[in-house]
Tab-separated table of C-alpha atoms in Angstrom:
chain	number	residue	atom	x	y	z
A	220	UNK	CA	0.000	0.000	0.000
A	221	UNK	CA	2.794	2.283	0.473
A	222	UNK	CA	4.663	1.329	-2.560
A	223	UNK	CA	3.955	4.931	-4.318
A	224	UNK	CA	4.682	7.064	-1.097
A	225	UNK	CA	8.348	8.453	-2.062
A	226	UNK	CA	9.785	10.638	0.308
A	227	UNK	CA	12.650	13.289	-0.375
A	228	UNK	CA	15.843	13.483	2.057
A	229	UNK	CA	13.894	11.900	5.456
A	230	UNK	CA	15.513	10.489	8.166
A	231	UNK	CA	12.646	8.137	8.654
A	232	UNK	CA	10.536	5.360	7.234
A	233	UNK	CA	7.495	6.908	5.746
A	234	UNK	CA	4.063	6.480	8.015
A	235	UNK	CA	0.617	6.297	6.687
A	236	UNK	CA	-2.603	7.197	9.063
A	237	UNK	CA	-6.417	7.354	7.613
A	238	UNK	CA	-9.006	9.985	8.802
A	239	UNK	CA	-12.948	10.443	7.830
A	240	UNK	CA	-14.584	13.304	7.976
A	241	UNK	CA	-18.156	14.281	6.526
A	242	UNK	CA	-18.135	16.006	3.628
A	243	UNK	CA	-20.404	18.025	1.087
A	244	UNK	CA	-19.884	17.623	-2.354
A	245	UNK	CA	-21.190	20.475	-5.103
A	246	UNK	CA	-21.705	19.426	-8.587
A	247	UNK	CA	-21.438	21.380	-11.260
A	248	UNK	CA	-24.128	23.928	-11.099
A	249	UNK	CA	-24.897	23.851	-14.988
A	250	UNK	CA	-26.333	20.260	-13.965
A	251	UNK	CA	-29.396	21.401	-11.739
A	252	UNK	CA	-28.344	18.811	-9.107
A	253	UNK	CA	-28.309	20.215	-5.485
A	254	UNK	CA	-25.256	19.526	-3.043
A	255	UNK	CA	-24.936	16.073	-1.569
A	256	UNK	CA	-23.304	15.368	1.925
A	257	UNK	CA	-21.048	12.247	2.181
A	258	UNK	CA	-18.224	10.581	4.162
A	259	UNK	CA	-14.590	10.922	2.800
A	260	UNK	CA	-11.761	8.427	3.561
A	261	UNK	CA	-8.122	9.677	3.440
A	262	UNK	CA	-5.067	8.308	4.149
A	263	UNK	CA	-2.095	10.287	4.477
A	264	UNK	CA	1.715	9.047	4.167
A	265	UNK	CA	4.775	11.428	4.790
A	266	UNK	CA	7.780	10.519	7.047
A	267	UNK	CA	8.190	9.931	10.751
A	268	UNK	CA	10.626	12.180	11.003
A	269	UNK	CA	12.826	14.253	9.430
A	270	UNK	CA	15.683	17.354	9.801
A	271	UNK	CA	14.955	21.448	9.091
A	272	UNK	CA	15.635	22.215	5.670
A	273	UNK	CA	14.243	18.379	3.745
A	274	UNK	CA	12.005	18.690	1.692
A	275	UNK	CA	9.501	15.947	2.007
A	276	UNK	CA	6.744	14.238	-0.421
A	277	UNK	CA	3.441	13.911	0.855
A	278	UNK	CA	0.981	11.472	-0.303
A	279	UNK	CA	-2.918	11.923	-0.437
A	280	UNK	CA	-4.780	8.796	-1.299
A	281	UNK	CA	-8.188	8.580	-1.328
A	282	UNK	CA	-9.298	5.487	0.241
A	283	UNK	CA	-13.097	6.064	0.079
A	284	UNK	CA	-14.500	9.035	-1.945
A	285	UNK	CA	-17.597	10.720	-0.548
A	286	UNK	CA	-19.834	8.980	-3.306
A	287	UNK	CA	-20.441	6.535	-5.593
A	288	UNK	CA	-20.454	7.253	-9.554
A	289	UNK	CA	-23.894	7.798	-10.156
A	290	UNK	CA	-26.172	5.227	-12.089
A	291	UNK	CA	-26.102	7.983	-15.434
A	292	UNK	CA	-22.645	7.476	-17.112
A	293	UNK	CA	-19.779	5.009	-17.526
A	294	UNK	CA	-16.678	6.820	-17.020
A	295	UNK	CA	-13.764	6.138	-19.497
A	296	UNK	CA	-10.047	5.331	-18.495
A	297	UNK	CA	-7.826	8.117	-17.721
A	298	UNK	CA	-10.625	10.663	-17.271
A	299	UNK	CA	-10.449	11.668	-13.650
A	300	UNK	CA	-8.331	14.031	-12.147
A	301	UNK	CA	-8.023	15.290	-7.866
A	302	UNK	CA	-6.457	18.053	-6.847
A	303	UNK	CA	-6.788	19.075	-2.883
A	304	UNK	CA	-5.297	20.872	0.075
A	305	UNK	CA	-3.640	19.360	2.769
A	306	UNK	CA	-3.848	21.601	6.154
A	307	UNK	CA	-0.561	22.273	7.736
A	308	UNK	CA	-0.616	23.288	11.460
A	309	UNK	CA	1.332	22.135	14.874
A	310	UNK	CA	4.923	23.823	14.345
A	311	UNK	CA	3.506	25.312	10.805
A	312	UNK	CA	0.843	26.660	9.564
A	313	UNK	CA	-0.641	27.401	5.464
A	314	UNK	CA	-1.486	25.217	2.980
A	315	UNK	CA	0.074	22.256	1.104
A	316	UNK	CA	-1.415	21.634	-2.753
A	317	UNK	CA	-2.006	18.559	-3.619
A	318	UNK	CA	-2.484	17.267	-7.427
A	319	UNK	CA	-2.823	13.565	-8.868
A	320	UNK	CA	-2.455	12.396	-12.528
A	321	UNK	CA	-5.210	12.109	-14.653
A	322	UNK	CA	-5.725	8.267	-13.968
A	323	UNK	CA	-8.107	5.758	-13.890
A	324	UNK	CA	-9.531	2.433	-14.492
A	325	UNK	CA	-12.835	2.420	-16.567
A	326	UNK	CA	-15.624	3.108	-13.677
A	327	UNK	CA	-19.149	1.563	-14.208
A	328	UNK	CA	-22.099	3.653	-13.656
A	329	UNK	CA	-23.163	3.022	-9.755
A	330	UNK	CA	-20.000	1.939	-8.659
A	331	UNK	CA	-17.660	3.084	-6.247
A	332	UNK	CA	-14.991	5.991	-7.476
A	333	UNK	CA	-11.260	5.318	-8.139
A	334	UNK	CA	-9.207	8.309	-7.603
A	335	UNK	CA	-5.250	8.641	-8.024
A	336	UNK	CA	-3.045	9.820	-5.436
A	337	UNK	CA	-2.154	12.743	-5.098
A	338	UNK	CA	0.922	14.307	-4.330
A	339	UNK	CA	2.765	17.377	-3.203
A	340	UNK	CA	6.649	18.345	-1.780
A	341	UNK	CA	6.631	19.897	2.135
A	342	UNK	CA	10.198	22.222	2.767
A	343	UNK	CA	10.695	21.931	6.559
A	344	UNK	CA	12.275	25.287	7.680
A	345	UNK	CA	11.134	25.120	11.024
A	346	UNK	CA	11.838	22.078	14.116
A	347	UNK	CA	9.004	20.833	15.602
A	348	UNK	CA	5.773	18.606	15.260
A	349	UNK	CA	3.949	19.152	11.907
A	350	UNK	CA	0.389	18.847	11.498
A	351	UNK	CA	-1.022	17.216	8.115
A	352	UNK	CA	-5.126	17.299	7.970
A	353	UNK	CA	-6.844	17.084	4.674
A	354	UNK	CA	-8.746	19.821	4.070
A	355	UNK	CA	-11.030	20.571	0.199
A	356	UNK	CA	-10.693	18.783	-2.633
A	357	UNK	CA	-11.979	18.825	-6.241
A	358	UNK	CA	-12.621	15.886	-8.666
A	359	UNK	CA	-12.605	16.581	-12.821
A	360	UNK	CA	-13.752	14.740	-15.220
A	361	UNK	CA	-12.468	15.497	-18.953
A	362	UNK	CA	-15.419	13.411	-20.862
A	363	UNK	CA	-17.719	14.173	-22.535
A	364	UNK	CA	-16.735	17.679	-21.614
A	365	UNK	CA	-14.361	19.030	-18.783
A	366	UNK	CA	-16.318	19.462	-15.355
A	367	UNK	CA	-15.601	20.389	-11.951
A	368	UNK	CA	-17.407	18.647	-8.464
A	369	UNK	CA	-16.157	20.614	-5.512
A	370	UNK	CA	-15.778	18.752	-2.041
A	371	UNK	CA	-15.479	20.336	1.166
A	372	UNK	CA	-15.285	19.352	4.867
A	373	UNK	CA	-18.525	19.273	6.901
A	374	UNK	CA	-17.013	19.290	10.125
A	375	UNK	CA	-13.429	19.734	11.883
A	376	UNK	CA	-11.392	17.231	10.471
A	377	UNK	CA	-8.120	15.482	12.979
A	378	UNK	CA	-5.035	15.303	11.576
A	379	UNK	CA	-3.566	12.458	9.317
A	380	UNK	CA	-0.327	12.652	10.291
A	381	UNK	CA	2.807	14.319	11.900
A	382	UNK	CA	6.433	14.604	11.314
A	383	UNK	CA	8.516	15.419	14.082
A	384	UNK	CA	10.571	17.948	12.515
A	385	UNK	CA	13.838	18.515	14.166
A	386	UNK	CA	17.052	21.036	13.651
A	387	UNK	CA	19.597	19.328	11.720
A	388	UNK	CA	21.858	22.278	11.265
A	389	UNK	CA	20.039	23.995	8.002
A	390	UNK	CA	18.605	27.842	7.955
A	391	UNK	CA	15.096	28.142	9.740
A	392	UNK	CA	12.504	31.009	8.775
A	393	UNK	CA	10.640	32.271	10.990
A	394	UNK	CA	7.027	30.918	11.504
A	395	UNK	CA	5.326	27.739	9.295
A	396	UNK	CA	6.415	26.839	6.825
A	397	UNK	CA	4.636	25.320	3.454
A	398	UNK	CA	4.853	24.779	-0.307
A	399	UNK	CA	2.412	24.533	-2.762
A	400	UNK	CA	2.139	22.880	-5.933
A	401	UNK	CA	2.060	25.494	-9.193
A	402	UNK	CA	-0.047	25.432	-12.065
A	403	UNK	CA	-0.763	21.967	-13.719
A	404	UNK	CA	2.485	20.155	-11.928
A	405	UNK	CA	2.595	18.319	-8.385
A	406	UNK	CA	4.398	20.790	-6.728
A	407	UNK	CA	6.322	23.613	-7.492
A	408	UNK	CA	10.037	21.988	-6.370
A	409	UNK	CA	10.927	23.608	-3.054
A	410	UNK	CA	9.482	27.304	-3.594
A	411	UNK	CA	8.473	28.061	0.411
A	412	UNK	CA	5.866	30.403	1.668
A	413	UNK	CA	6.027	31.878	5.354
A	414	UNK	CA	3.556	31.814	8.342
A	415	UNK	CA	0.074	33.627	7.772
A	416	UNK	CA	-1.093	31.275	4.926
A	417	UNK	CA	-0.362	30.823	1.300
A	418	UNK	CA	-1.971	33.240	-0.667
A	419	UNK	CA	-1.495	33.872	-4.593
A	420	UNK	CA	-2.490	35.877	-6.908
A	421	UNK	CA	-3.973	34.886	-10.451
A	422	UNK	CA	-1.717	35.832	-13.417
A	423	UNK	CA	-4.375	37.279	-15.559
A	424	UNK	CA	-5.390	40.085	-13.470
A	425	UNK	CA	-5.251	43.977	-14.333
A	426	UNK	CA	-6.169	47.061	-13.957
A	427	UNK	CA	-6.819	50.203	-15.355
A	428	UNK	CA	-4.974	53.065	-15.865
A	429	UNK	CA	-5.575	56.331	-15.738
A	430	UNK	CA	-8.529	58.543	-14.214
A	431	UNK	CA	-10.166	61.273	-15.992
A	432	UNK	CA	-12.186	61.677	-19.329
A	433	UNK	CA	-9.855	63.265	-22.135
A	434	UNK	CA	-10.338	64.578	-25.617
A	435	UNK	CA	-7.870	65.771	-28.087
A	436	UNK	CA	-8.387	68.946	-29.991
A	437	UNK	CA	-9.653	69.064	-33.969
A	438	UNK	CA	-12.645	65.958	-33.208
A	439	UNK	CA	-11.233	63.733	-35.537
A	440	UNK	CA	-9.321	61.407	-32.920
A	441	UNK	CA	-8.974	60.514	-29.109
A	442	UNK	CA	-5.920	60.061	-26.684
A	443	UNK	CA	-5.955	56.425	-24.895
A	444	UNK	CA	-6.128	56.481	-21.030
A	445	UNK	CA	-8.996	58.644	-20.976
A	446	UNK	CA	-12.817	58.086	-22.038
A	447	UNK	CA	-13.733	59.363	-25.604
A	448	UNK	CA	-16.281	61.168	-26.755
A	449	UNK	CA	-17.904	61.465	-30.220
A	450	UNK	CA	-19.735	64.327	-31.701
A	451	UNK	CA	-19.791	67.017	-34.750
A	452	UNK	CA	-17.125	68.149	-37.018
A	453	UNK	CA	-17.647	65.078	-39.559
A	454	UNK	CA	-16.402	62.194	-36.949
A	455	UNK	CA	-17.402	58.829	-37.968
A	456	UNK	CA	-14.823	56.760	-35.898
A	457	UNK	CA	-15.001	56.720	-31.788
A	458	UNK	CA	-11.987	54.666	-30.432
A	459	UNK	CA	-13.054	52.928	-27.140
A	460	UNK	CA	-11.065	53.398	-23.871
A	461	UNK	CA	-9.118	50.266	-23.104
A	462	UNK	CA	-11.345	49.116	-19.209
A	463	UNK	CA	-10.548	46.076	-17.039
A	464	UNK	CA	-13.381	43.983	-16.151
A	465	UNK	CA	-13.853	40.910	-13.838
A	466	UNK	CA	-16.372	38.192	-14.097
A	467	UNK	CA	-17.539	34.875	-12.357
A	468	UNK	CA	-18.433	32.456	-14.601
A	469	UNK	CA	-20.621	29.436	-14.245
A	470	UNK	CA	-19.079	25.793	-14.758
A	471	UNK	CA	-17.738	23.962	-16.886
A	472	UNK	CA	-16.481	27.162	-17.852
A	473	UNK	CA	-13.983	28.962	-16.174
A	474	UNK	CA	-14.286	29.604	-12.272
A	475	UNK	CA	-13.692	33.657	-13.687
A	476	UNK	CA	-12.630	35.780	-16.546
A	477	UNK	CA	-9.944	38.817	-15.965
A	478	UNK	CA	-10.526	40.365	-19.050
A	479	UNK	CA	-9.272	43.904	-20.908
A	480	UNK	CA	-12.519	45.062	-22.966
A	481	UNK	CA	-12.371	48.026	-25.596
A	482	UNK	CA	-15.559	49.263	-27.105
A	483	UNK	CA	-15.307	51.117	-30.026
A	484	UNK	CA	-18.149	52.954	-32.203
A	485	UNK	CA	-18.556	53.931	-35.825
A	486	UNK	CA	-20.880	56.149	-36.929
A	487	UNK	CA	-23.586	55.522	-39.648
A	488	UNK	CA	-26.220	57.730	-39.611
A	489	UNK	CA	-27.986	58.302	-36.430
A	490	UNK	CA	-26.779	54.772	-35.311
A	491	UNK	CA	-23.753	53.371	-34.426
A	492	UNK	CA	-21.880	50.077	-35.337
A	493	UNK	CA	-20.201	48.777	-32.042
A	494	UNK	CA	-17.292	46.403	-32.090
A	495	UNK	CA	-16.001	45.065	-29.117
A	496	UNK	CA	-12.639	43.727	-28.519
A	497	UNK	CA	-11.271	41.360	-25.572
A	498	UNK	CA	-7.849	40.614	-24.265
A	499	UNK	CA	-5.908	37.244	-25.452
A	500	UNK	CA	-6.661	34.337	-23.859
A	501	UNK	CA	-9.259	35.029	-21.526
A	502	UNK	CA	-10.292	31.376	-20.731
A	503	UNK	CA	-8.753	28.008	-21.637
A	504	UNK	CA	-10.906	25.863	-23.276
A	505	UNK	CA	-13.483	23.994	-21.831
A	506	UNK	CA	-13.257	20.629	-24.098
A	507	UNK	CA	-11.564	20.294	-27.366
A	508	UNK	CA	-13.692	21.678	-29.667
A	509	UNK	CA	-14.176	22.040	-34.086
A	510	UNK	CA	-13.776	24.754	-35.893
A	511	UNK	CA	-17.449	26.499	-34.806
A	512	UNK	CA	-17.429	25.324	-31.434
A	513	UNK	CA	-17.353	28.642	-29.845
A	514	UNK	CA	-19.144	31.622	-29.969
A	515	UNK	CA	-19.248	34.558	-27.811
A	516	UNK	CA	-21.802	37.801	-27.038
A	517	UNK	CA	-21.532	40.170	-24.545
A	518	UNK	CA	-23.902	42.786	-23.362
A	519	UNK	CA	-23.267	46.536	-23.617
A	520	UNK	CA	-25.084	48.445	-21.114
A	521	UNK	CA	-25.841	52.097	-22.206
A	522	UNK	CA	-25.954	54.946	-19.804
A	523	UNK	CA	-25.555	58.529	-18.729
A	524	UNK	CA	-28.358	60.586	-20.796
A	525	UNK	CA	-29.105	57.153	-22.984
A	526	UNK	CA	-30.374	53.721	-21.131
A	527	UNK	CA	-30.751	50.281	-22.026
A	528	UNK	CA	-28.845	47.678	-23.457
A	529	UNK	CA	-27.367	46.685	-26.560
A	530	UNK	CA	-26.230	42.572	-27.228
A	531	UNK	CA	-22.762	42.447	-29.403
A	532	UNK	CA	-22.229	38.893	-30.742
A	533	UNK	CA	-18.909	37.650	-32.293
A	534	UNK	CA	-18.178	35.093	-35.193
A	535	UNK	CA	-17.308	31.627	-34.266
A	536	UNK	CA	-13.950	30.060	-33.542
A	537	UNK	CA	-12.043	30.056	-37.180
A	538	UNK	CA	-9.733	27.237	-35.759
A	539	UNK	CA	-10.182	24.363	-33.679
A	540	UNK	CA	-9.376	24.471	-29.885
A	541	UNK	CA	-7.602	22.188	-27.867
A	542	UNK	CA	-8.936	21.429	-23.827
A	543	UNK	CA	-7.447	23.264	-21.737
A	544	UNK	CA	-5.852	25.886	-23.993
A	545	UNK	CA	-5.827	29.344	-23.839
A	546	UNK	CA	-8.562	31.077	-25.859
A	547	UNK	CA	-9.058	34.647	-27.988
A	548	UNK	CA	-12.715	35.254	-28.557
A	549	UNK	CA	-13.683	37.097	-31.427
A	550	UNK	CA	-14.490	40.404	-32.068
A	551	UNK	CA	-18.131	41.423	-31.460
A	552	UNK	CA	-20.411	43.324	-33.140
A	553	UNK	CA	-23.806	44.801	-32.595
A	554	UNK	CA	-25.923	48.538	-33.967
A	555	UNK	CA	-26.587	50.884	-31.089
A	556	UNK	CA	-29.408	53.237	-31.940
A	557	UNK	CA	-29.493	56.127	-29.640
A	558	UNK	CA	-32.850	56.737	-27.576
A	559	UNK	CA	-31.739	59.950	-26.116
A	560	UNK	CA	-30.034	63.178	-27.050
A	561	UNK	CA	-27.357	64.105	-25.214
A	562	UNK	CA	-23.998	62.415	-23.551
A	563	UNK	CA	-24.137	58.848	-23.189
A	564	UNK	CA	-21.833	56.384	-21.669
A	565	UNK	CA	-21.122	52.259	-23.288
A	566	UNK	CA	-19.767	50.425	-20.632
A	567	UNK	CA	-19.196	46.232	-20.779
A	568	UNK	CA	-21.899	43.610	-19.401
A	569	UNK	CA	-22.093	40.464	-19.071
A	570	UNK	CA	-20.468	38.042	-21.315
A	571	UNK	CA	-22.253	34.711	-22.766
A	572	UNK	CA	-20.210	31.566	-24.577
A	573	UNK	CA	-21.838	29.630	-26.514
A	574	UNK	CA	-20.185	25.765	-27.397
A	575	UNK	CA	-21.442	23.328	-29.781
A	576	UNK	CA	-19.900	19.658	-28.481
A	577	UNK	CA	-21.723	17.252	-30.807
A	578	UNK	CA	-25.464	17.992	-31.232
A	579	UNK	CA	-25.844	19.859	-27.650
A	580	UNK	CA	-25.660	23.432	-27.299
A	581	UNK	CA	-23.926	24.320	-24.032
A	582	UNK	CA	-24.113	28.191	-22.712
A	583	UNK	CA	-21.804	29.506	-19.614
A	584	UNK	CA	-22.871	32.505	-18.333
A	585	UNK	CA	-20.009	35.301	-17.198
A	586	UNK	CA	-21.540	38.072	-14.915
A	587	UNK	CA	-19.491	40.799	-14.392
A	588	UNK	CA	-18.388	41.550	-10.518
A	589	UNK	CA	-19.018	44.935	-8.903
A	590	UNK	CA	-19.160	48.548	-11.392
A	591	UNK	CA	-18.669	48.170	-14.603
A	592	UNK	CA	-16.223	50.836	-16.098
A	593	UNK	CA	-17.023	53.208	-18.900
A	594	UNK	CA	-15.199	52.755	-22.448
A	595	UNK	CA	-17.145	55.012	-24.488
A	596	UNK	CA	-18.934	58.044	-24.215
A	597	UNK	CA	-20.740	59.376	-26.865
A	598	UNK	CA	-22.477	62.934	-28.125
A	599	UNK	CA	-25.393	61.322	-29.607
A	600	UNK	CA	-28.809	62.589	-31.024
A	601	UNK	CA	-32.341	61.040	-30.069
A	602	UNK	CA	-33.652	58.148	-32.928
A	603	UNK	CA	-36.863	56.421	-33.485
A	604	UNK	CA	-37.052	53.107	-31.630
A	605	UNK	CA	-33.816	54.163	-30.328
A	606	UNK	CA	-32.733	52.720	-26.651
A	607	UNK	CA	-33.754	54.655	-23.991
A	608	UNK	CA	-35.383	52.849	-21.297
A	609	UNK	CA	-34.963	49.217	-23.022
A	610	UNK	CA	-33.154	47.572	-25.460
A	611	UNK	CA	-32.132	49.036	-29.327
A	612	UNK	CA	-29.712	45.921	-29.508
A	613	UNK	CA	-29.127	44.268	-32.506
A	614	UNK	CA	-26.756	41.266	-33.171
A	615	UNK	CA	-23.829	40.947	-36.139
A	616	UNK	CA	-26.804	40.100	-38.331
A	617	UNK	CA	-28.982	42.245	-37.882
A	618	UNK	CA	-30.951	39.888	-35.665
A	619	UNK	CA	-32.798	40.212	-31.882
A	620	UNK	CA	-30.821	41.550	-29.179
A	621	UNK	CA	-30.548	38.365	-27.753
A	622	UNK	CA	-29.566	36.350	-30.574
A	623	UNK	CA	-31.264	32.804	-31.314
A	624	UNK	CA	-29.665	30.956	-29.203
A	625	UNK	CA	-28.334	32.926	-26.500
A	626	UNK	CA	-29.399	32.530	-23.160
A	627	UNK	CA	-31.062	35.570	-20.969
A	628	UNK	CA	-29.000	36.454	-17.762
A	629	UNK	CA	-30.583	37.483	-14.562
A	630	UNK	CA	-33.182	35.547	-13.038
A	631	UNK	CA	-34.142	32.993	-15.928
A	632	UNK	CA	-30.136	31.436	-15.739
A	633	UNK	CA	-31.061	28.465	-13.692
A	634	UNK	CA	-34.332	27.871	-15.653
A	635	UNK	CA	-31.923	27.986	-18.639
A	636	UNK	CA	-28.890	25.643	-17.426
A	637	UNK	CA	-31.524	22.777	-16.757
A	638	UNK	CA	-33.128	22.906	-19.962
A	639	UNK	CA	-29.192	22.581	-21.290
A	640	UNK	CA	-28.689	19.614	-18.971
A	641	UNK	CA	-31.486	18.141	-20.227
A	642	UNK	CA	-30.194	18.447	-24.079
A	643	UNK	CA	-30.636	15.348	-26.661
A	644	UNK	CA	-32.832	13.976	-23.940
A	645	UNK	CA	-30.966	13.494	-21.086
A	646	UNK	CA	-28.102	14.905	-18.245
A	647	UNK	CA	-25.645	12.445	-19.602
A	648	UNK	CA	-23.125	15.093	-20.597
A	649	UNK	CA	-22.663	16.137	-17.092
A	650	UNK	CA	-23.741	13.079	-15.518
A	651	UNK	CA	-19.908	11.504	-15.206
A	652	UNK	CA	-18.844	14.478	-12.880
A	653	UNK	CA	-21.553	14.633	-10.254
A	654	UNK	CA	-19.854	12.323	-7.689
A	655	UNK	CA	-23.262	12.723	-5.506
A	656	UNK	CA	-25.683	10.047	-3.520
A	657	UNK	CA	-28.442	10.710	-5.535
A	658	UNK	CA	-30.460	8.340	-6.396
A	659	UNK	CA	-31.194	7.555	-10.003
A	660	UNK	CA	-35.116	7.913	-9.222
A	661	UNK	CA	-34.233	11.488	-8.032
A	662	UNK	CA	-31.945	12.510	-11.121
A	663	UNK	CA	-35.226	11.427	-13.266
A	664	UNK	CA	-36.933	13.087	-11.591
């Protein structure tokens, strides 16, 4: 059994201890299922003992998963990935990150799960008794598309193990010590965090710069770094100011989007064509798609002496996408027709994608988190059927404001993401990653 527990520079045989703890498990929320409470067995091996300054491996395996595999889906082998979090208290304190391979045997439908271990590297840099309790961990499932279920513990959880740490000679830091593992790999080889928690910070994130509104002289362009604004002299072009916006997404989409969006405006008539541009690679993949898979919209909410909203759809993917990847949406385009005279303001909403896997249609939902900035402002002149106090949205064709198949945000998402679960007749696509109790009379149901 403890075969695949290799430890780094210990002065000890390895030990393994198991602890169960209740625990509720969340499945992805595009699947309509509600959480399901269940019983986790873990068994933790690291060494007896070892000296300040070793760096140790730590083994997670998961000797009894909170659930079964529910009676929907058989799951294919090599499909199933853990990651988790180990605790680490007693002589330190923060968090270890644990990750296992994607690895499997084939797994019948109402059968028990098969997990890998999972792994991570401890560097001691303090002497004294060290704590290991697990702590969260999260199950994904590649097939038929990527999905998440998140586990948690239900109540306080005792410790798995301990290594009696002492000073061999090497440099101490002050307070705990802990690793974690970066990115897609089992650890991150010896990098060391100090007391008060490991926190870090996602590599996507920006923000703005700048403050002000600003306008260069002569109407016919605008300075970046300020907002822009668009009225006579002949201007037909209104360059967007470059905003960062944030967004929560639903699974099996991205947990959120950091995004830089730019919303520029051209002039035609009393009307204006909007196209609105994204940064690179603001979400990997969900599943490897075909060329078409993708598709996003995004809507523009209109304010200052104008309301209402206007929904800007893009072109689909021209390439295909691998899972996992890094992904550039494509520009979007909508018509704003103004429903008020005077200054008005175009500031980024929420974002849909739309994937095609197969014959199912599959929408995630991005809702932007706190104020959305302004990146346009506009002088603009009152039209009929213009926007004011609804919606003068029209898509890249010319069609509604909320497209054919795009879903509404607000209040009608959870409506919407059961219907989807429910596509070609049944909640198999999700099915394989809802490691739940639930009966199969309840899931008909």
């Amino acid at each position: 059994m403890l075969g695949g527990a290799g430890i780094l520079l210990t002065a000890s045989p390895a030990l393994a201890a198991e602890v169960s703890y209740k625990t509720e498990c969340i499945p992805p929320s595009i699947s309509g299922l509600p959480p399901v409470q269940g019983t986790t067995t873990v068994q933790i091996t690291a060494p007896a003992q070892a000296k300040v300054g070793d760096e140790v491996e730590v083994v997670w395996k998961t000797v009894v998963a909170a659930s079964k595999n529910p009676d929907v889906l058989d799951l294919d082998k090599d499909t199933v990935k853990p990651t988790g979090t180990i605790k680490v208290g007693g002589a330190g304190s923060g968090t270890l990150s644990m990750e296992g391979p994607r690895q499997n045997p084939p797994i019948k439908k109402n059968s028990p799960m098969i997990l890998p271990e999972m792994k991570g590297k401890l560097k001691l840099d303090k002497a004294g008794d060290i704590t290991l309790t697990p702590d969260k961990y999260t199950i994904n499932v590649s097939k038929p598309i990527s999905t998440d279920t998140k586990c948690s513990p239900k109540e306080s959880v005792g410790a798995a193990a301990t290594i009696k740490v002492t000073d061999g000679g090497g440099t101490t830091s002050s307070g705990g010590s802990t690793t974690t593992s970066g990115g897609s790999t089992t650890t991150s080889g010896g990098s060391t965090t100090t007391s008060g928690g490991s926190t870090t910070t996602s590599g996507g994130s920006t923000t703005t710069s700048g403050g002000g509104t600003t306008t260069t002289s002569g109407g016919s362009t605008t300075t970046s770094g300020g907002g822009t604004s668009g009225g006579g002299g002949g201007q037909t072009d209104f360059p967007g100011k470059q905003v960062s916006v944030n967004m929560a997404c639903t699974s099996p989409g991205p947990a959120s989007i950091a995004s830089k969006v730019t919303i520029d405006a051209k002039k035609s008539g009393g009307s204006y064509a909007l196209t609105v541009k994204t940064g690179k690679g603001v979400m990997n993949s969900p599943a490897p798609l075909p060329k078409g898979g993708l598709t996003p919209s995004m809507v523009i909410k209109i304010g200052g002496a104008d309301s209402g909203t206007v929904t800007v759809t893009g072109t689909p993917n021209p390439a295909p996408l691998e899972a996992g990847k890094p992904v550039d949406l494509t520009d979007m385009t909508g018509t704003y027709k103004p429903g008020a005279t005077g200054k008005a303001t175009l500031s980024p909403g929420d974002l849909t994608i739309n994937v095609t896997l197969g014959g199912a249609k599959i929408v995630i939902p991005c809702k932007v988190q706190g104020a959305s900035p302004v990146s346009l402002e506009l002088d603009t002149t009152k039209q009929a059927g213009g926007a004011a106090g609804g919606s003068g949205n029209s898509g890249a064709n010319g069609g509604s404001g909320g497209g054919d198949d795009l879903a509404h945000t607000g209040a009608d998402d959870t409506g919407a993401l059961r219907a989807l679960a429910l596509v070609a007749g049944t909640v198999i696509l999700l099915g394989g990653a809802v490691f739940t109790f639930t009966p199969w009379a309840r899931l008909r149901r």
